[in-house]
Structure formats: structure tokens, C-alpha cells
DNA sequence: GCCTAACCGAGACGGTACGTCACGTCTTTTA
DNA sequence: TAAAAGACGTGACGTACCGTCTCGGTTAGGC
């Protein structure tokens, strides 16, 4: 699951001293602490992480191949768990999918981590791909399923472009996260977005 | 206008040898060349920019206080000029506002620069603020004006949240730029977005 | 002994990887090679020493705090070993003390190093003090002892100023090294000096 | 006389604005001021000299080809005037020749300049040659003449090596200046040296 | 009383070296 | 064998000077 399992290829039972999971946690916690303390991402070096976590540099490199790989796991650790979909109506499911994004925009911890690490990660295609595949894509797929179910159940017109619709839902959240990080996020923002987009898309409309 | 004007405080007539504009251009061109050549942003050091542009390091630091400030000006240099609004209908104006974003997503030059520098820049609040103030905010204001004019002219319902509407227009473009940089951008994407959002928002509708 | 031992303060057993003595030697050898090759002292930068020795700059700065400190150790490495005093007569001991100075004036290797580094070093009081304490002063003390022994043994008048005598012995060697580096140094120069100075100082003379 | 006359080769009468002698003086004074203020020689850059003297860099380079050439003129400016020789006895003339050296060792201004610049200069053979030719050699020649006159007038034995004798006179002064800059210089030091060396060299002695 | 060449101050310019820091790898000791 | 420690070669950082080169502005003759 985590990226931190790059033990050199071998099958047999682990030999020698086993890796300490506590060490692994303390490294990730160390990075988070630094980010929360307002240390700019660019100032977070492997060397500093090692000092903060009270760990040798080699111990970090044994687990991750570089800063970016480490940050992917840090970002994952802040990822809210996949939301439980009520499954009653399409509208409520869509809101349930959007709500965690809004909530994360509020939490200072997640927020500061997101805004920094996220941006950083993007400059490394490989790392971005890993994050996209395990975090972004699954959510996209879930949204697609919800929308298709809505079409099947008569809650959504058949002729709309599912992809564009998805982007219309996610867009405002992203705009606020990326372009206007200080924007206020009203409690019913997810509902506002969903209702505004769905307006005029009900099957009984022209 | 540019960030590259940090001459030490004084008012009188310029003393000493004036700064060469040609040098300024060749530095920015140098960064662009590196980005186009596929050099990862993280590998673009001031030292390398200086070598590429055939320029001393001090000449760069004389103009920009660091890598990020330089990149703001690079990003600005790729910014498409403010679009000419037809001014006939709100719909056409909105499309005219969105179209350059789509087009930039296509152009390899702008694209590669955007996708990297943009992300990088975000980690520096000060730099981001500068970019936001001179590039993002003005566009936002223009969109607001267009939408308000639409309400005045009866093209748009009075009760809609202008801010949310703006985010719905920009959102899909941003989603594709940030989350799915490889997405295809159909020629009529701007029109699709505008029409989809405006559907059901005409004043004569419920 | 050497100046290159500035490990950060601690007493316990050395932790971490120990410093390589081979590296230390190759740095000093590198400087000597440059000097022998006729590179002017002013053109010998730490950066160049590092390149020549195939060593990182930090590896040099880990051992010496700057160019001057490094040069002290280089100078020390060229220092001829303390001469063995015959111990038979004062005259022969004095000649034995002077002879290495003459010889060094001849050797091209030592000479070129001496003439440059020596001068350079003097501009840093701290560094000069270190060199004086470990190289110059001990020799001075030895000469004093020899002269006092001479007085005790009746080879030298009791009323002469030991200090001035010492300077009279060393002076001509220094004049030739500092003011006339191209002067010829006849084989019996040491004997000439000693005899000339001692003339008229034997106790049985007025 | 000074090194500061390197006007580009031309024969005719000076055209254009003539160089300001005041500027020349203020540059040399500036260097002296820095040295007296205890600024280490290595920290005295042309740029700093220019700032101190309130002068453009080019104005300095127009006169001297580099730091060392400038320092030669600074050193010359501190040189005590050639001593007046009494011309009565060889002994008194020799003392008169040595006395200025002792006196300079005492003066803080000359001393600090000497001890630094002198050392520095030696690393540039060309510059050293210039200084040697105009300052050191003439003095040496004068001493030779005095000694030869002494031989002619029966004050000195015929068989002594004039050159070695000269070095024996100068040596102690140099030893104290170069090796023991803090040494005390008794008022009668010159006489002590001369008398000690001449002892036993009078023609009526064996 | 102009003209013009060289001066002057200031400071930009392409460079090089500074001393520091982080990179990712490599020893070393200890557990 | 893992772990902490820290040395290692590499190379970027941002600063300071190098010696050269424009700038606008002065300051002398020579006409």
C-alpha cells in the first residue's frame, strides 16, 4: 500500500533486524510537524527530517527513494477516508462525495500540507502518477458510477456528458483550493454546487 | 509591471550604467528554453539559467530576489493577452474569456511552463500573491462584470450567486489543467461549459 | 599536532564514519603539487585545491577553517626535521642548526612553497602565531640552549647578549630568503656566518 | 617615479581633461586609513578602496593595473627618506643606515602597513622586483659603499666578505620585523649590532 | 566661447571564488 | 542486519570582487 516497502528483492523470511514501524511513523509524523509549524516545503530537507525524527538519513533512504516519494506517503496519511455514500439519491451521494473536499479546505493541518505538498508533487510526473492512481482516479470513478446510476434511475438526463459534469462538480472546490485558498467555504457549499449544476438537467426538462 | 525593477531606493535620474533590457529578455527566454527542452523544474537552478542565458549570476540576482520571483515573470511572459470581448451577448463574452485557457492547455510551450512553474510558485505565498493580484484577480473581475451585465440585460437570472457561477465556468478548465493534464480539450469545450452552466438559468425559467 | 583536528567538541569514542587520513594527505599533496607547478599562491583557491585533490570543498572546510590554516599545515609538511646536534662543540651545533635553512633555500620544492606561503601566512596574526609557536619558537629555544651551553663550557664570552647573537646567526639566512631569494648560497655559508660572528667572542679575547 | 602614470602611449601634449592629482592622493590615503583602522589586507578590495576614497573603480584601474601595483605606491609613501650619512666614521654611517629600520619597526602606522603589504607584495614577482629595484637595492648599494670606504680608510679588515657583512647588519632588524614583530627594539639596537659585528674585524686584529 | 577629448562617479556586466548546505552514498560502531 | 552517526564527492546557494564596459556629467586645453 505505502510506497515505503522497497526491501531489496527476496522471498524468504526477513533476515537480520526487522525494520521498526515506529521509526516509519516517526518520520512521517516529523514531516507533518514541520509542515504544521509553518516551515516552507522548500526548507524541508531529508537531512532536516532525519534530525527532527531523530533518525539516520540512511534509514529514510532505506524506505523511500527520495523526498517526493516520502511526501506522497505523507499526503496519503492526511487523506480523509473514502466517504460513505448514503446510496438513496444521486444528489445526496454527490454531496457526500464533495463534502470531504470542503472540509479539508477548512482544516488547517490538512490544508497547509495539501497546499504545499500537492504543488510540489506535481513537478514529478512519476510521483504524481502514483498519487493520481491511488487517490484521484478512484474518486473520479466513484463519481462516474454515481452519475450513471442517476441516469439509470431517472434522476439525470441521458444526453449529458458525464465527464464534463464531473468537472463541474469538482471545479469550484478546486478553484477555491488552488486559486483562492483564503476563500470562505459556506457549510452548504457542496449542496449549492450540486443543485446549481443539476438545475435544468432533470429528465423531465427540455 | 514586471517584478524585475528592484533598483535600490532612489528617485533621481538613473546613475551609472543602465540595466540592459536585452539581458532581461535573454534570461526569461533562457528559462523558457530549458522548460521546453523538458528539463524538470527542480533541475533548473539559477546557476544553470545563468549558463544558459550566458549571463552572470549576479545579473539575475540584481533583478529578482530568487528563483520564484523570476518564475513569476516567466509565467507572466507566457500569459495570453487579455481577450477582446465581443460585447454582444453574455454567452459569447464568457466563451471569449474561457477560450484562452483552453488554448493554453494545448500549446506545448505554455503548457509545460504552466504545469510546472504554476505548481512551484504556489509554495511561496508572497510570490503567489503577486501573480494572483496581477493575473488572476483582474480576470475574475472581468468575468464578474460580464455576469452582472448579463443580469442587467436580462440574459441571466437575478438570484444566482455570481461567485459560484464564476467558479463553475473556470472549474473544468482548472480540473483538466491541474488534475488531468493529459485530458483532451475539444474545440467547443468553452461553449460546452458555458451552455451547460447557463442551462436553466435564463430569467424566463422557474 | 596538525591543525586539522577540529572535530566538534565531544569526548566519547568517535561516532559515525571516521575521517579519512588518506584524504587529508591528498589535500596537502594537492596544494604542494600546485605550488611546484608554479601556480601563484593567489591563484590557489580552495575550489581549485578540491579539484586537484579530487575532493569536495566541504571535506576541506571540515578540517581547516580557511585557506591560511590549510597553508600552515602545508608549510609544516615541508619543514625539515629538527636537526641532530653533534653535541661536541658549540660551533658545530650552531652550524648544524643553520644548515637546514640553507638547504631549504636551495630545494626548489620547499623554496617555492616557502617563499609564497610564508609571506601569505604573515597577514593572519592567528595563523602566524600557530606557526611561530610550533616551528619558530622551538628552534629559537634550541639555539639559546646551545649558546648557553657554550658559555658554560667556556666556548663563548659570558657578557654577550644571547638574543642578539641568535639574530645575527639567523639574520643572513633570512635576508637571503626574504630580500634576495635569488642569492647564491655557498656550501659553507653556515660555517662562514658562525665563524664571522664568533670571531672575537671567545672568552680569551678582550 | 610613481607607478601611477600608465597613460596610454602617445607623444603629443596631453589632450582632454588631465588626471586629478587630488584623486590620486585620496586613493592612497584611503588605503592607509583602512590599514590603520586594522582592516586585514586580504579584506581590502579595490571596490572597498573606491568606496572609501569616494572614487569610481575605473579611476583606480586607470592609474594602477591591480591591487599589488597600488600597494607598491602605498608602501613607497610610507618609506622613510634616505638617511643622511654623517660621513665621519664607518661605524656612525652604518648606525645611521640601520636606525631608520629600527624606527619604522616602532611606528604603528608604518609598521602595520609594512607588515601586511610587504608580505603580500612578495607573492607577485614583478611587483616585488619594482620595489626591490627602487627601495631595497639602493640601500644595499649605499651600505656596500660605506663598507668599502671603511676598508679603504683602515676601519675594516680587507679580507671580510662585504656581502655577508651587509647581511649581518641587516639580519637582526629583519628577524625582528619578520619573525618577532612584537620584539622590543632598544634605543641603541643599531649601535649594538654594528659594534657586535665589527668586534674583532678591525684591521689591527689577527 | 565653443569643441572635443579625456576625466570623473556610478554602477551594470560576465566571471570566479567564497563558505554553507543538502543531496544520496558510504563506512563505522552499537544493538 | 538494522540503526544512528557522520564522512564523502557533488553541486547549488546567495554574496562579494574581479576587471571591463557603458552611462550622464565635468573640466580642461586648442581653435
PDB file of N, CA and C in Angstrom, chain C residues 27-96:
ATOM      1  N   UNK C  27      44.979  16.123   0.132  1.00  0.00           N
ATOM      2  CA  UNK C  27      44.727  17.565   0.053  1.00  0.00           C
ATOM      3  C   UNK C  27      46.052  18.317   0.158  1.00  0.00           C
ATOM      4  N   UNK C  28      46.838  17.960   1.161  1.00  0.00           N
ATOM      5  CA  UNK C  28      48.124  18.655   1.355  1.00  0.00           C
ATOM      6  C   UNK C  28      49.033  18.413   0.147  1.00  0.00           C
ATOM      7  N   UNK C  29      49.048  17.178  -0.332  1.00  0.00           N
ATOM      8  CA  UNK C  29      49.855  16.884  -1.525  1.00  0.00           C
ATOM      9  C   UNK C  29      49.381  17.716  -2.705  1.00  0.00           C
ATOM     10  N   UNK C  30      48.044  17.874  -2.798  1.00  0.00           N
ATOM     11  CA  UNK C  30      47.492  18.655  -3.896  1.00  0.00           C
ATOM     12  C   UNK C  30      48.001  20.086  -3.880  1.00  0.00           C
ATOM     13  N   UNK C  31      47.993  20.694  -2.727  1.00  0.00           N
ATOM     14  CA  UNK C  31      48.491  22.066  -2.624  1.00  0.00           C
ATOM     15  C   UNK C  31      49.953  22.111  -3.043  1.00  0.00           C
ATOM     16  N   UNK C  32      50.727  21.157  -2.555  1.00  0.00           N
ATOM     17  CA  UNK C  32      52.153  21.161  -2.896  1.00  0.00           C
ATOM     18  C   UNK C  32      52.352  21.019  -4.403  1.00  0.00           C
ATOM     19  N   UNK C  33      51.574  20.144  -4.985  1.00  0.00           N
ATOM     20  CA  UNK C  33      51.703  19.950  -6.427  1.00  0.00           C
ATOM     21  C   UNK C  33      51.447  21.259  -7.167  1.00  0.00           C
ATOM     22  N   UNK C  34      50.407  21.956  -6.779  1.00  0.00           N
ATOM     23  CA  UNK C  34      50.092  23.232  -7.426  1.00  0.00           C
ATOM     24  C   UNK C  34      51.247  24.212  -7.267  1.00  0.00           C
ATOM     25  N   UNK C  35      51.774  24.301  -6.066  1.00  0.00           N
ATOM     26  CA  UNK C  35      52.865  25.238  -5.823  1.00  0.00           C
ATOM     27  C   UNK C  35      54.091  24.869  -6.655  1.00  0.00           C
ATOM     28  N   UNK C  36      54.396  23.567  -6.695  1.00  0.00           N
ATOM     29  CA  UNK C  36      55.548  23.134  -7.500  1.00  0.00           C
ATOM     30  C   UNK C  36      55.333  23.441  -8.975  1.00  0.00           C
ATOM     31  N   UNK C  37      54.088  23.343  -9.411  1.00  0.00           N
ATOM     32  CA  UNK C  37      53.790  23.612 -10.823  1.00  0.00           C
ATOM     33  C   UNK C  37      53.863  25.101 -11.130  1.00  0.00           C
ATOM     34  N   UNK C  38      54.199  25.886 -10.137  1.00  0.00           N
ATOM     35  CA  UNK C  38      54.379  27.308 -10.402  1.00  0.00           C
ATOM     36  C   UNK C  38      53.103  28.114 -10.359  1.00  0.00           C
ATOM     37  N   UNK C  39      52.035  27.516  -9.870  1.00  0.00           N
ATOM     38  CA  UNK C  39      50.796  28.289  -9.744  1.00  0.00           C
ATOM     39  C   UNK C  39      50.982  29.336  -8.653  1.00  0.00           C
ATOM     40  N   UNK C  40      50.732  30.602  -8.987  1.00  0.00           N
ATOM     41  CA  UNK C  40      50.894  31.648  -7.964  1.00  0.00           C
ATOM     42  C   UNK C  40      49.965  31.375  -6.787  1.00  0.00           C
ATOM     43  N   UNK C  41      50.467  31.670  -5.624  1.00  0.00           N
ATOM     44  CA  UNK C  41      49.683  31.393  -4.419  1.00  0.00           C
ATOM     45  C   UNK C  41      48.300  32.024  -4.487  1.00  0.00           C
ATOM     46  N   UNK C  42      48.245  33.239  -5.033  1.00  0.00           N
ATOM     47  CA  UNK C  42      46.962  33.946  -5.091  1.00  0.00           C
ATOM     48  C   UNK C  42      45.952  33.209  -5.970  1.00  0.00           C
ATOM     49  N   UNK C  43      46.447  32.387  -6.886  1.00  0.00           N
ATOM     50  CA  UNK C  43      45.549  31.647  -7.781  1.00  0.00           C
ATOM     51  C   UNK C  43      45.151  30.297  -7.206  1.00  0.00           C
ATOM     52  N   UNK C  44      45.628  29.988  -6.028  1.00  0.00           N
ATOM     53  CA  UNK C  44      45.264  28.709  -5.421  1.00  0.00           C
ATOM     54  C   UNK C  44      44.067  28.918  -4.527  1.00  0.00           C
ATOM     55  N   UNK C  45      42.907  28.629  -5.066  1.00  0.00           N
ATOM     56  CA  UNK C  45      41.674  28.763  -4.302  1.00  0.00           C
ATOM     57  C   UNK C  45      41.330  27.416  -3.677  1.00  0.00           C
ATOM     58  N   UNK C  46      40.537  27.462  -2.651  1.00  0.00           N
ATOM     59  CA  UNK C  46      40.067  26.224  -2.032  1.00  0.00           C
ATOM     60  C   UNK C  46      39.389  25.368  -3.093  1.00  0.00           C
ATOM     61  N   UNK C  47      38.630  26.020  -3.947  1.00  0.00           N
ATOM     62  CA  UNK C  47      37.930  25.300  -5.008  1.00  0.00           C
ATOM     63  C   UNK C  47      38.923  24.539  -5.883  1.00  0.00           C
ATOM     64  N   UNK C  48      40.001  25.197  -6.204  1.00  0.00           N
ATOM     65  CA  UNK C  48      40.991  24.553  -7.065  1.00  0.00           C
ATOM     66  C   UNK C  48      41.709  23.428  -6.332  1.00  0.00           C
ATOM     67  N   UNK C  49      42.026  23.643  -5.081  1.00  0.00           N
ATOM     68  CA  UNK C  49      42.653  22.578  -4.301  1.00  0.00           C
ATOM     69  C   UNK C  49      41.740  21.361  -4.297  1.00  0.00           C
ATOM     70  N   UNK C  50      40.449  21.603  -4.089  1.00  0.00           N
ATOM     71  CA  UNK C  50      39.497  20.499  -4.053  1.00  0.00           C
ATOM     72  C   UNK C  50      39.508  19.757  -5.390  1.00  0.00           C
ATOM     73  N   UNK C  51      39.478  20.506  -6.482  1.00  0.00           N
ATOM     74  CA  UNK C  51      39.508  19.856  -7.794  1.00  0.00           C
ATOM     75  C   UNK C  51      40.784  19.047  -7.951  1.00  0.00           C
ATOM     76  N   UNK C  52      41.913  19.652  -7.614  1.00  0.00           N
ATOM     77  CA  UNK C  52      43.193  18.976  -7.788  1.00  0.00           C
ATOM     78  C   UNK C  52      43.265  17.686  -6.967  1.00  0.00           C
ATOM     79  N   UNK C  53      42.778  17.765  -5.736  1.00  0.00           N
ATOM     80  CA  UNK C  53      42.886  16.606  -4.856  1.00  0.00           C
ATOM     81  C   UNK C  53      41.739  15.625  -5.075  1.00  0.00           C
ATOM     82  N   UNK C  54      40.778  15.998  -5.944  1.00  0.00           N
ATOM     83  CA  UNK C  54      39.640  15.116  -6.175  1.00  0.00           C
ATOM     84  C   UNK C  54      38.807  14.953  -4.921  1.00  0.00           C
ATOM     85  N   UNK C  55      38.455  16.054  -4.340  1.00  0.00           N
ATOM     86  CA  UNK C  55      37.871  16.068  -3.008  1.00  0.00           C
ATOM     87  C   UNK C  55      36.789  17.136  -2.988  1.00  0.00           C
ATOM     88  N   UNK C  56      35.782  16.983  -2.154  1.00  0.00           N
ATOM     89  CA  UNK C  56      34.748  18.002  -2.042  1.00  0.00           C
ATOM     90  C   UNK C  56      35.223  19.175  -1.212  1.00  0.00           C
ATOM     91  N   UNK C  57      34.661  20.353  -1.508  1.00  0.00           N
ATOM     92  CA  UNK C  57      35.074  21.516  -0.746  1.00  0.00           C
ATOM     93  C   UNK C  57      34.788  21.323   0.740  1.00  0.00           C
ATOM     94  N   UNK C  58      33.625  20.759   1.036  1.00  0.00           N
ATOM     95  CA  UNK C  58      33.248  20.598   2.440  1.00  0.00           C
ATOM     96  C   UNK C  58      34.268  19.748   3.184  1.00  0.00           C
ATOM     97  N   UNK C  59      34.861  18.811   2.484  1.00  0.00           N
ATOM     98  CA  UNK C  59      35.861  17.946   3.119  1.00  0.00           C
ATOM     99  C   UNK C  59      37.062  18.761   3.574  1.00  0.00           C
ATOM    100  N   UNK C  60      37.362  19.797   2.831  1.00  0.00           N
ATOM    101  CA  UNK C  60      38.465  20.668   3.244  1.00  0.00           C
ATOM    102  C   UNK C  60      38.028  21.536   4.420  1.00  0.00           C
ATOM    103  N   UNK C  61      36.849  22.145   4.270  1.00  0.00           N
ATOM    104  CA  UNK C  61      36.393  23.029   5.343  1.00  0.00           C
ATOM    105  C   UNK C  61      36.110  22.268   6.636  1.00  0.00           C
ATOM    106  N   UNK C  62      35.866  20.946   6.526  1.00  0.00           N
ATOM    107  CA  UNK C  62      35.654  20.163   7.728  1.00  0.00           C
ATOM    108  C   UNK C  62      36.940  20.107   8.551  1.00  0.00           C
ATOM    109  N   UNK C  63      38.069  20.213   7.886  1.00  0.00           N
ATOM    110  CA  UNK C  63      39.366  20.075   8.567  1.00  0.00           C
ATOM    111  C   UNK C  63      40.030  21.403   8.878  1.00  0.00           C
ATOM    112  N   UNK C  64      39.936  22.338   7.947  1.00  0.00           N
ATOM    113  CA  UNK C  64      40.574  23.632   8.157  1.00  0.00           C
ATOM    114  C   UNK C  64      39.531  24.720   8.000  1.00  0.00           C
ATOM    115  N   UNK C  65      39.695  25.782   8.780  1.00  0.00           N
ATOM    116  CA  UNK C  65      38.661  26.809   8.742  1.00  0.00           C
ATOM    117  C   UNK C  65      38.877  27.779   7.589  1.00  0.00           C
ATOM    118  N   UNK C  66      39.979  27.653   6.873  1.00  0.00           N
ATOM    119  CA  UNK C  66      40.187  28.553   5.746  1.00  0.00           C
ATOM    120  C   UNK C  66      41.513  28.269   5.083  1.00  0.00           C
ATOM    121  N   UNK C  67      41.794  29.057   4.081  1.00  0.00           N
ATOM    122  CA  UNK C  67      42.990  28.844   3.283  1.00  0.00           C
ATOM    123  C   UNK C  67      44.256  28.933   4.133  1.00  0.00           C
ATOM    124  N   UNK C  68      44.286  29.906   5.009  1.00  0.00           N
ATOM    125  CA  UNK C  68      45.507  30.115   5.780  1.00  0.00           C
ATOM    126  C   UNK C  68      45.808  28.937   6.702  1.00  0.00           C
ATOM    127  N   UNK C  69      44.787  28.456   7.384  1.00  0.00           N
ATOM    128  CA  UNK C  69      45.006  27.332   8.275  1.00  0.00           C
ATOM    129  C   UNK C  69      45.536  26.124   7.484  1.00  0.00           C
ATOM    130  N   UNK C  70      44.956  25.910   6.321  1.00  0.00           N
ATOM    131  CA  UNK C  70      45.444  24.810   5.484  1.00  0.00           C
ATOM    132  C   UNK C  70      46.909  25.016   5.153  1.00  0.00           C
ATOM    133  N   UNK C  71      47.266  26.251   4.815  1.00  0.00           N
ATOM    134  CA  UNK C  71      48.643  26.505   4.390  1.00  0.00           C
ATOM    135  C   UNK C  71      49.638  26.302   5.532  1.00  0.00           C
ATOM    136  N   UNK C  72      49.195  26.543   6.753  1.00  0.00           N
ATOM    137  CA  UNK C  72      50.100  26.278   7.873  1.00  0.00           C
ATOM    138  C   UNK C  72      50.508  24.812   7.849  1.00  0.00           C
ATOM    139  N   UNK C  73      49.524  23.934   7.675  1.00  0.00           N
ATOM    140  CA  UNK C  73      49.858  22.515   7.675  1.00  0.00           C
ATOM    141  C   UNK C  73      50.699  22.143   6.461  1.00  0.00           C
ATOM    142  N   UNK C  74      50.457  22.820   5.347  1.00  0.00           N
ATOM    143  CA  UNK C  74      51.294  22.557   4.176  1.00  0.00           C
ATOM    144  C   UNK C  74      52.736  22.956   4.477  1.00  0.00           C
ATOM    145  N   UNK C  75      52.865  24.124   5.065  1.00  0.00           N
ATOM    146  CA  UNK C  75      54.204  24.613   5.387  1.00  0.00           C
ATOM    147  C   UNK C  75      54.903  23.677   6.360  1.00  0.00           C
ATOM    148  N   UNK C  76      54.125  23.215   7.322  1.00  0.00           N
ATOM    149  CA  UNK C  76      54.697  22.290   8.300  1.00  0.00           C
ATOM    150  C   UNK C  76      55.191  21.018   7.627  1.00  0.00           C
ATOM    151  N   UNK C  77      54.440  20.585   6.645  1.00  0.00           N
ATOM    152  CA  UNK C  77      54.805  19.326   5.991  1.00  0.00           C
ATOM    153  C   UNK C  77      56.123  19.449   5.240  1.00  0.00           C
ATOM    154  N   UNK C  78      56.510  20.695   4.909  1.00  0.00           N
ATOM    155  CA  UNK C  78      57.780  20.868   4.193  1.00  0.00           C
ATOM    156  C   UNK C  78      58.922  21.145   5.155  1.00  0.00           C
ATOM    157  N   UNK C  79      58.544  21.334   6.399  1.00  0.00           N
ATOM    158  CA  UNK C  79      59.552  21.681   7.396  1.00  0.00           C
ATOM    159  C   UNK C  79      60.568  20.544   7.523  1.00  0.00           C
ATOM    160  N   UNK C  80      61.855  20.849   7.406  1.00  0.00           N
ATOM    161  CA  UNK C  80      62.833  19.778   7.585  1.00  0.00           C
ATOM    162  C   UNK C  80      62.791  19.306   9.031  1.00  0.00           C
ATOM    163  N   UNK C  81      63.082  18.038   9.250  1.00  0.00           N
ATOM    164  CA  UNK C  81      63.038  17.532  10.626  1.00  0.00           C
ATOM    165  C   UNK C  81      64.082  18.248  11.469  1.00  0.00           C
ATOM    166  N   UNK C  82      63.809  18.325  12.746  1.00  0.00           N
ATOM    167  CA  UNK C  82      64.762  19.003  13.630  1.00  0.00           C
ATOM    168  C   UNK C  82      66.142  18.363  13.487  1.00  0.00           C
ATOM    169  N   UNK C  83      67.146  19.201  13.284  1.00  0.00           N
ATOM    170  CA  UNK C  83      68.483  18.654  13.017  1.00  0.00           C
ATOM    171  C   UNK C  83      69.055  17.953  14.253  1.00  0.00           C
ATOM    172  N   UNK C  84      69.817  16.926  13.994  1.00  0.00           N
ATOM    173  CA  UNK C  84      70.523  16.238  15.078  1.00  0.00           C
ATOM    174  C   UNK C  84      71.769  17.036  15.420  1.00  0.00           C
ATOM    175  N   UNK C  85      71.875  17.453  16.657  1.00  0.00           N
ATOM    176  CA  UNK C  85      73.034  18.222  17.069  1.00  0.00           C
ATOM    177  C   UNK C  85      74.180  17.274  17.430  1.00  0.00           C
ATOM    178  N   UNK C  86      75.358  17.506  16.836  1.00  0.00           N
ATOM    179  CA  UNK C  86      76.513  16.662  17.181  1.00  0.00           C
ATOM    180  C   UNK C  86      76.785  16.710  18.683  1.00  0.00           C
ATOM    181  N   UNK C  87      76.663  17.893  19.265  1.00  0.00           N
ATOM    182  CA  UNK C  87      76.828  17.989  20.716  1.00  0.00           C
ATOM    183  C   UNK C  87      78.287  18.024  21.160  1.00  0.00           C
ATOM    184  N   UNK C  88      79.213  18.068  20.203  1.00  0.00           N
ATOM    185  CA  UNK C  88      80.642  18.107  20.585  1.00  0.00           C
ATOM    186  C   UNK C  88      81.046  19.543  20.929  1.00  0.00           C
ATOM    187  N   UNK C  89      80.954  20.425  19.903  1.00  0.00           N
ATOM    188  CA  UNK C  89      81.328  21.814  20.154  1.00  0.00           C
ATOM    189  C   UNK C  89      80.164  22.729  19.838  1.00  0.00           C
ATOM    190  N   UNK C  90      80.149  23.886  20.455  1.00  0.00           N
ATOM    191  CA  UNK C  90      79.094  24.856  20.196  1.00  0.00           C
ATOM    192  C   UNK C  90      79.093  25.247  18.727  1.00  0.00           C
ATOM    193  N   UNK C  91      80.273  25.467  18.171  1.00  0.00           N
ATOM    194  CA  UNK C  91      80.373  25.891  16.785  1.00  0.00           C
ATOM    195  C   UNK C  91      79.697  24.885  15.852  1.00  0.00           C
ATOM    196  N   UNK C  92      79.980  23.619  16.055  1.00  0.00           N
ATOM    197  CA  UNK C  92      79.399  22.615  15.163  1.00  0.00           C
ATOM    198  C   UNK C  92      77.886  22.526  15.340  1.00  0.00           C
ATOM    199  N   UNK C  93      77.439  22.683  16.581  1.00  0.00           N
ATOM    200  CA  UNK C  93      75.993  22.647  16.802  1.00  0.00           C
ATOM    201  C   UNK C  93      75.311  23.818  16.097  1.00  0.00           C
ATOM    202  N   UNK C  94      75.917  24.985  16.179  1.00  0.00           N
ATOM    203  CA  UNK C  94      75.318  26.151  15.528  1.00  0.00           C
ATOM    204  C   UNK C  94      75.254  25.935  14.011  1.00  0.00           C
ATOM    205  N   UNK C  95      76.305  25.414  13.472  1.00  0.00           N
ATOM    206  CA  UNK C  95      76.300  25.137  12.032  1.00  0.00           C
ATOM    207  C   UNK C  95      75.215  24.127  11.685  1.00  0.00           C
ATOM    208  N   UNK C  96      75.079  23.106  12.532  1.00  0.00           N
ATOM    209  CA  UNK C  96      74.047  22.094  12.287  1.00  0.00           C
ATOM    210  C   UNK C  96      72.657  22.708  12.337  1.00  0.00           C
TER     211      UNK C  96
END
